[in-house]
CSV table of C-alpha atoms in Angstrom, one decimal:
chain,number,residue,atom,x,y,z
A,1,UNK,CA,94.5,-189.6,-25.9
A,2,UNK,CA,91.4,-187.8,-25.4
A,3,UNK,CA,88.5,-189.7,-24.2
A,4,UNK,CA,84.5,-188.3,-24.4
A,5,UNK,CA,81.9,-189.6,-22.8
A,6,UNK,CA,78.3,-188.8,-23.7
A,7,UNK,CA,75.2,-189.2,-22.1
A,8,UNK,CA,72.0,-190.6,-22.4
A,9,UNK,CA,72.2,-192.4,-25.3
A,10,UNK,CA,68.8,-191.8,-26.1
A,11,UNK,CA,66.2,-189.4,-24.9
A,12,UNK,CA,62.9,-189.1,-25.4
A,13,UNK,CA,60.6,-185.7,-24.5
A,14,UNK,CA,57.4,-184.0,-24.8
A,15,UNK,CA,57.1,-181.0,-27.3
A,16,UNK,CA,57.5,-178.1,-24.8
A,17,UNK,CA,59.6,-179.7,-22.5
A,18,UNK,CA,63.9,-179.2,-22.3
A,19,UNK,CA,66.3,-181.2,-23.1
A,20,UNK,CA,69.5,-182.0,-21.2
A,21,UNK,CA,72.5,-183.8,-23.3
A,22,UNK,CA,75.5,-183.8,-21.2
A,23,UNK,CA,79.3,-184.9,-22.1
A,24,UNK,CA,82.4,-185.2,-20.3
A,25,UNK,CA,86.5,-185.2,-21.3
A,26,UNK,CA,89.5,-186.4,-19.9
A,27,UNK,CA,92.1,-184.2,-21.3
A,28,UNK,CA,92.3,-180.9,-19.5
A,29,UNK,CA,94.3,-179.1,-22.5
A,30,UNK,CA,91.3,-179.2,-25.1
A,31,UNK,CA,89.8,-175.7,-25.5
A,32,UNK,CA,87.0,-175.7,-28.2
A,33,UNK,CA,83.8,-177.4,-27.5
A,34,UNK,CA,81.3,-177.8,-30.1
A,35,UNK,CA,77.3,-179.5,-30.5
A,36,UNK,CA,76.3,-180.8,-34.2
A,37,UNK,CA,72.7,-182.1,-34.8
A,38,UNK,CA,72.4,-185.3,-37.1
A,39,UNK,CA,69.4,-186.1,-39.0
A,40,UNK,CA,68.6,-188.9,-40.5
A,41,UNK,CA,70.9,-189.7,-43.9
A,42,UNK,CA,72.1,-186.0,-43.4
A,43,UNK,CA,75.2,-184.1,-42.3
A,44,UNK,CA,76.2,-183.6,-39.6
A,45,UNK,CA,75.5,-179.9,-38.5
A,46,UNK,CA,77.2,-177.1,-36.1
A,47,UNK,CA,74.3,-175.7,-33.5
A,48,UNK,CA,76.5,-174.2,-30.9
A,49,UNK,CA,80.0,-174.0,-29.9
A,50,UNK,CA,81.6,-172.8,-27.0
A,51,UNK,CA,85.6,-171.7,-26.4
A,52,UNK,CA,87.2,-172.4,-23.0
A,53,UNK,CA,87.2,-168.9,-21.5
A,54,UNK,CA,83.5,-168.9,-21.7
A,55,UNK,CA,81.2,-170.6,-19.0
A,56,UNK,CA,77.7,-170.1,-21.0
A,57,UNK,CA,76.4,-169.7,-24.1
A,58,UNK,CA,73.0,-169.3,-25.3
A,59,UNK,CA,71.4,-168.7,-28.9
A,60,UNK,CA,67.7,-168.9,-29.1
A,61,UNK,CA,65.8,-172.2,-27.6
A,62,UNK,CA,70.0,-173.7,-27.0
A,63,UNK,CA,72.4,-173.4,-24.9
A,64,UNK,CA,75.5,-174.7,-24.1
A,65,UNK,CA,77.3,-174.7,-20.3
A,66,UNK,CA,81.1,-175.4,-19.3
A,67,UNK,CA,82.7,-176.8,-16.4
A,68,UNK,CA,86.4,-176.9,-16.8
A,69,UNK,CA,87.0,-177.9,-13.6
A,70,UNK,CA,85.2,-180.7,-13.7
A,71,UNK,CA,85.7,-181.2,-17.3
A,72,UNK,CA,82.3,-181.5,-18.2
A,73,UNK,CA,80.0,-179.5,-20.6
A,74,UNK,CA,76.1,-180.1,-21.4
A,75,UNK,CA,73.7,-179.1,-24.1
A,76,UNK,CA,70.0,-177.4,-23.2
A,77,UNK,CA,67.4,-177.4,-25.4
A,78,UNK,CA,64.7,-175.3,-24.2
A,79,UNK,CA,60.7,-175.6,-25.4
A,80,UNK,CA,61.3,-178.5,-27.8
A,81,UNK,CA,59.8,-178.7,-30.5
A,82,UNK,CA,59.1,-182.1,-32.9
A,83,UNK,CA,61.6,-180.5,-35.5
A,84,UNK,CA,64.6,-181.3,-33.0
A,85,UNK,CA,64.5,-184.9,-33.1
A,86,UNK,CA,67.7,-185.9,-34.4
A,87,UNK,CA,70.7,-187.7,-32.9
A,88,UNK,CA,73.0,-184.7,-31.2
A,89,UNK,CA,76.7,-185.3,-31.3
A,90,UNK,CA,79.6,-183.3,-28.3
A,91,UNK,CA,83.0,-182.9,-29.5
A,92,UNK,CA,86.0,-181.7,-28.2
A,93,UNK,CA,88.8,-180.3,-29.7
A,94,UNK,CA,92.6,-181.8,-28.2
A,95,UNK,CA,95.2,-182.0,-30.9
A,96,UNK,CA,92.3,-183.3,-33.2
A,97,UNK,CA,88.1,-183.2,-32.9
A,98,UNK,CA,87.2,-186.4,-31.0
A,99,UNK,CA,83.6,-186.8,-31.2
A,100,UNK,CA,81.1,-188.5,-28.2
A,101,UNK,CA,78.5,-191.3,-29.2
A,102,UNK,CA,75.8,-189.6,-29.6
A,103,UNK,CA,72.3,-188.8,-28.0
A,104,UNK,CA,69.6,-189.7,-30.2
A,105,UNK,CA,66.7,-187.0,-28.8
A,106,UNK,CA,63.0,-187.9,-29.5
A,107,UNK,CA,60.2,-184.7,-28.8
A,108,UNK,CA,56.7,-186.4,-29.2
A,109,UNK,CA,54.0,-183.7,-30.1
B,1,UNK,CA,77.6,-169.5,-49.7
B,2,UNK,CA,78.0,-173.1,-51.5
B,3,UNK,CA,78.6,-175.8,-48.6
B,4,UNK,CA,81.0,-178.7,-48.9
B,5,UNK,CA,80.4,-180.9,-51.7
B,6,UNK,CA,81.1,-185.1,-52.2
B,7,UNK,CA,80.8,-187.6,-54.4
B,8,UNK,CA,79.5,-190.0,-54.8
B,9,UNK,CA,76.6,-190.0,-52.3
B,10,UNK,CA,76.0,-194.1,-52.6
B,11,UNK,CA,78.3,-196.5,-53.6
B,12,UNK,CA,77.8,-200.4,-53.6
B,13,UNK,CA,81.2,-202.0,-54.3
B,14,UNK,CA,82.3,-206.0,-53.5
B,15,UNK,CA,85.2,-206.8,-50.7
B,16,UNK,CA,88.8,-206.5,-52.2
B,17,UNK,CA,87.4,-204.0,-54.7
B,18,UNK,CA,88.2,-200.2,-54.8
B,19,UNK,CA,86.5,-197.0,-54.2
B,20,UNK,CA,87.1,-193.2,-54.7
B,21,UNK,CA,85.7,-190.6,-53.2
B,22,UNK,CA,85.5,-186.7,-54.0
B,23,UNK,CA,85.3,-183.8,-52.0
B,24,UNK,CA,85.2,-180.2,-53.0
B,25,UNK,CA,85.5,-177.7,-49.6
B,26,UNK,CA,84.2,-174.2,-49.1
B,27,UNK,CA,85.7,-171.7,-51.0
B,28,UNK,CA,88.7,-170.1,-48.7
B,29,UNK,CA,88.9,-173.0,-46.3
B,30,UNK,CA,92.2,-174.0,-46.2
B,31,UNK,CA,91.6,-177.5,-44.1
B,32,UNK,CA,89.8,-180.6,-45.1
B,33,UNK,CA,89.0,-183.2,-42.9
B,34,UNK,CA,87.7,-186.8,-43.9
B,35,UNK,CA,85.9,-188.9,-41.4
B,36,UNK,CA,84.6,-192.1,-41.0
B,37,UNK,CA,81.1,-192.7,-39.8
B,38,UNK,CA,80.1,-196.0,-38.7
B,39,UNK,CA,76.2,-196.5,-38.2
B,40,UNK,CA,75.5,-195.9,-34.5
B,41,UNK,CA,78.8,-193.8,-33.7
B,42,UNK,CA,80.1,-190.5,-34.3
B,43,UNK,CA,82.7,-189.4,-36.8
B,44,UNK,CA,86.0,-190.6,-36.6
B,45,UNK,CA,88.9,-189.0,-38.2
B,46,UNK,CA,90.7,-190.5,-40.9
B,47,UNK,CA,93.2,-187.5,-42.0
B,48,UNK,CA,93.4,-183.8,-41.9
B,49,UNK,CA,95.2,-181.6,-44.4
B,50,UNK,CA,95.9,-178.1,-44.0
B,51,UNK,CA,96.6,-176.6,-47.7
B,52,UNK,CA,97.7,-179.5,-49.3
B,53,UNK,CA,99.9,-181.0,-46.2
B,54,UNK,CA,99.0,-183.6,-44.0
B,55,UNK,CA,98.5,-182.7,-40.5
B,56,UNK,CA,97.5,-185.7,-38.9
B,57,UNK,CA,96.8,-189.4,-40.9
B,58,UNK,CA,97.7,-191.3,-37.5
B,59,UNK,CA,93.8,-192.8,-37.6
B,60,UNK,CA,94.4,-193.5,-41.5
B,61,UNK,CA,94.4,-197.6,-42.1
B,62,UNK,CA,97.5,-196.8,-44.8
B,63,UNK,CA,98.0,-200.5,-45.8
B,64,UNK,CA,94.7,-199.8,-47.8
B,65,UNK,CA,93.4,-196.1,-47.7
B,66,UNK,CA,94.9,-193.3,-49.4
B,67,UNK,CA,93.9,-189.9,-49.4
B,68,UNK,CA,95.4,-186.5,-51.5
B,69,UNK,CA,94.6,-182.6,-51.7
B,70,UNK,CA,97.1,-181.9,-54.4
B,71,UNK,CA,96.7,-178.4,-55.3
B,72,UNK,CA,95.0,-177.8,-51.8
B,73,UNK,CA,91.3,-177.3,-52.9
B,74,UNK,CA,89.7,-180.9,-53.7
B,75,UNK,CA,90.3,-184.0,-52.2
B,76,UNK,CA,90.6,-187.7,-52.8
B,77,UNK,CA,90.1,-190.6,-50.3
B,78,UNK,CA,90.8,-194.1,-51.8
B,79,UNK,CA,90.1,-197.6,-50.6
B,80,UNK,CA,91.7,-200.6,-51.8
B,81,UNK,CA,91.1,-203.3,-51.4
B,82,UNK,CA,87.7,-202.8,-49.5
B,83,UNK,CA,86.9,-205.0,-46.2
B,84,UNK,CA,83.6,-205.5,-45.2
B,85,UNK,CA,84.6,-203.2,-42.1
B,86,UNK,CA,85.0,-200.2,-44.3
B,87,UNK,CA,81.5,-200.1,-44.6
B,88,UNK,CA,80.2,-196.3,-43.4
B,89,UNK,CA,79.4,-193.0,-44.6
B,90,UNK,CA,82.8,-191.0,-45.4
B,91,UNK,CA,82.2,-187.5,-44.4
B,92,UNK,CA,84.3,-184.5,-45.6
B,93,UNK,CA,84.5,-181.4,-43.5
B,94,UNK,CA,86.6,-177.9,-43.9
B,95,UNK,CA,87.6,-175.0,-41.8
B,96,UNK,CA,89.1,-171.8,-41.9
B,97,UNK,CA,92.9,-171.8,-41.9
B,98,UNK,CA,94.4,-170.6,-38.6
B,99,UNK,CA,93.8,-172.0,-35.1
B,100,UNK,CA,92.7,-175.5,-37.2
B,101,UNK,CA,91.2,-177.3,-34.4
B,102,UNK,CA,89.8,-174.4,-32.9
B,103,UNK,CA,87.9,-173.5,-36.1
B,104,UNK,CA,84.1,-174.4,-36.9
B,105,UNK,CA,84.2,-177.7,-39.1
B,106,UNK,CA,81.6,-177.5,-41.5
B,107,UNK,CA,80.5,-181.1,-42.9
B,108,UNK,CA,79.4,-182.5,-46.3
B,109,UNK,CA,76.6,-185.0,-47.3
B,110,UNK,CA,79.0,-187.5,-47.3
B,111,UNK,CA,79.3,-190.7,-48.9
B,112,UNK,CA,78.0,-194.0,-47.9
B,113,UNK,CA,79.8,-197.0,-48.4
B,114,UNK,CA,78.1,-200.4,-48.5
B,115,UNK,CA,80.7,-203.8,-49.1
B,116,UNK,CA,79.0,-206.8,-50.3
């Protein structure tokens, strides 16, 4: 079955800086790619998604890259800010949504 | 528009007793999810109806959790009896008919589960 790696596990920033989460997948078929953001005791929430016949995608401060080939895809979070400390979750859709560990992203002001 | 809605959002029950949980998904989306959260991990899927079919239980522990959508709108995941390992949050999530794993899943508050 589908395995997802993710990576760091934590990650801590200063407000301002970026943000790199990055995640990888082993089955070459999956072809949906979505980034939810988990605060604490909330739900979790869609931020970005990106389809298999697109290499980049970008909305505001985020963006999301693919590399098929390599079967990795990474988040970029641009001028963080304290409000984006939350744990960030990768999934990958193959059959069913298989979801990564988790990053749990710090931005001290 | 109204998001996903569950019920409860606490529960405290003891091992071997049973729970219920409720989950109400946005208006027009034809497939619910349930997913078990564990702290420290990411959701893990327990069973995934489309309408009121099951599309995939293959995760679903069935020797003690059950799980309906009868008329395809609401849904029901049961426990019984509870383990200590069942406790988690229980999330809910819909989608859009069509393309189902290809569709934005949209979560609830979900409920968390605490066995004493």
């Amino acid at each position: 079955g589908e395995n997802v790696e993710q990576h760091p596990s934590t990650l801590s920033v200063q407000e301002g800086d970026s943000a790199v989460i990055k995640c990888t997948y082993s089955d070459s078929a999956s072809n949906y790619f979505p980034w939810y953001k988990q605060e604490l005791g909330k739900r979790p929430q869609l931020i970005i998604d990106i389809r298999s016949n697109v290499g980049e995608k970008k909305d505001q401060r985020i963006a999301v890259t693919l590399n098929k080939t390599a079967k990795h895809f990474s988040l970029h979070i641009t001028e963080t800010q304290p409000e984006d400390s939350a744990v960030y979750f990768c999934a990958v859709a193959g059959g069913k949504l298989i979801f990564g560990q988790g990053t749990e992203l710090s931005v001290k002001p | 528009e109204a998001g996903v809605a569950q019920s409860p959002r606490y529960k405290i029950i003891e091992k071997r007793q049973s729970v219920a949980f409720w989950c109400n998904p946005i208006s027009g989306h034809a497939t619910l999810y349930w997913y078990q959260q564990i702290l420290g991990q990411g959701p893990k899927l327990l069973i995934q109806f489309q309408n009121n079919g099951v599309v995939d239980d293959s995760q679903l522990p069935k020797d003690r959790f059950s799980a309906e959508r009868l008329k395809g709108v609401d849904s029901t995941l049961k426990i019984q009896p509870a383990k200590l390992e069942d406790s988690a949050v229980y999330l809910c999530a819909s989608s859009l008919a069509g393309g189902m794993n290809n569709q934005p899943q949209h979560f609830g508050d979900g409920t968390r589960l605490s066995i004493l």
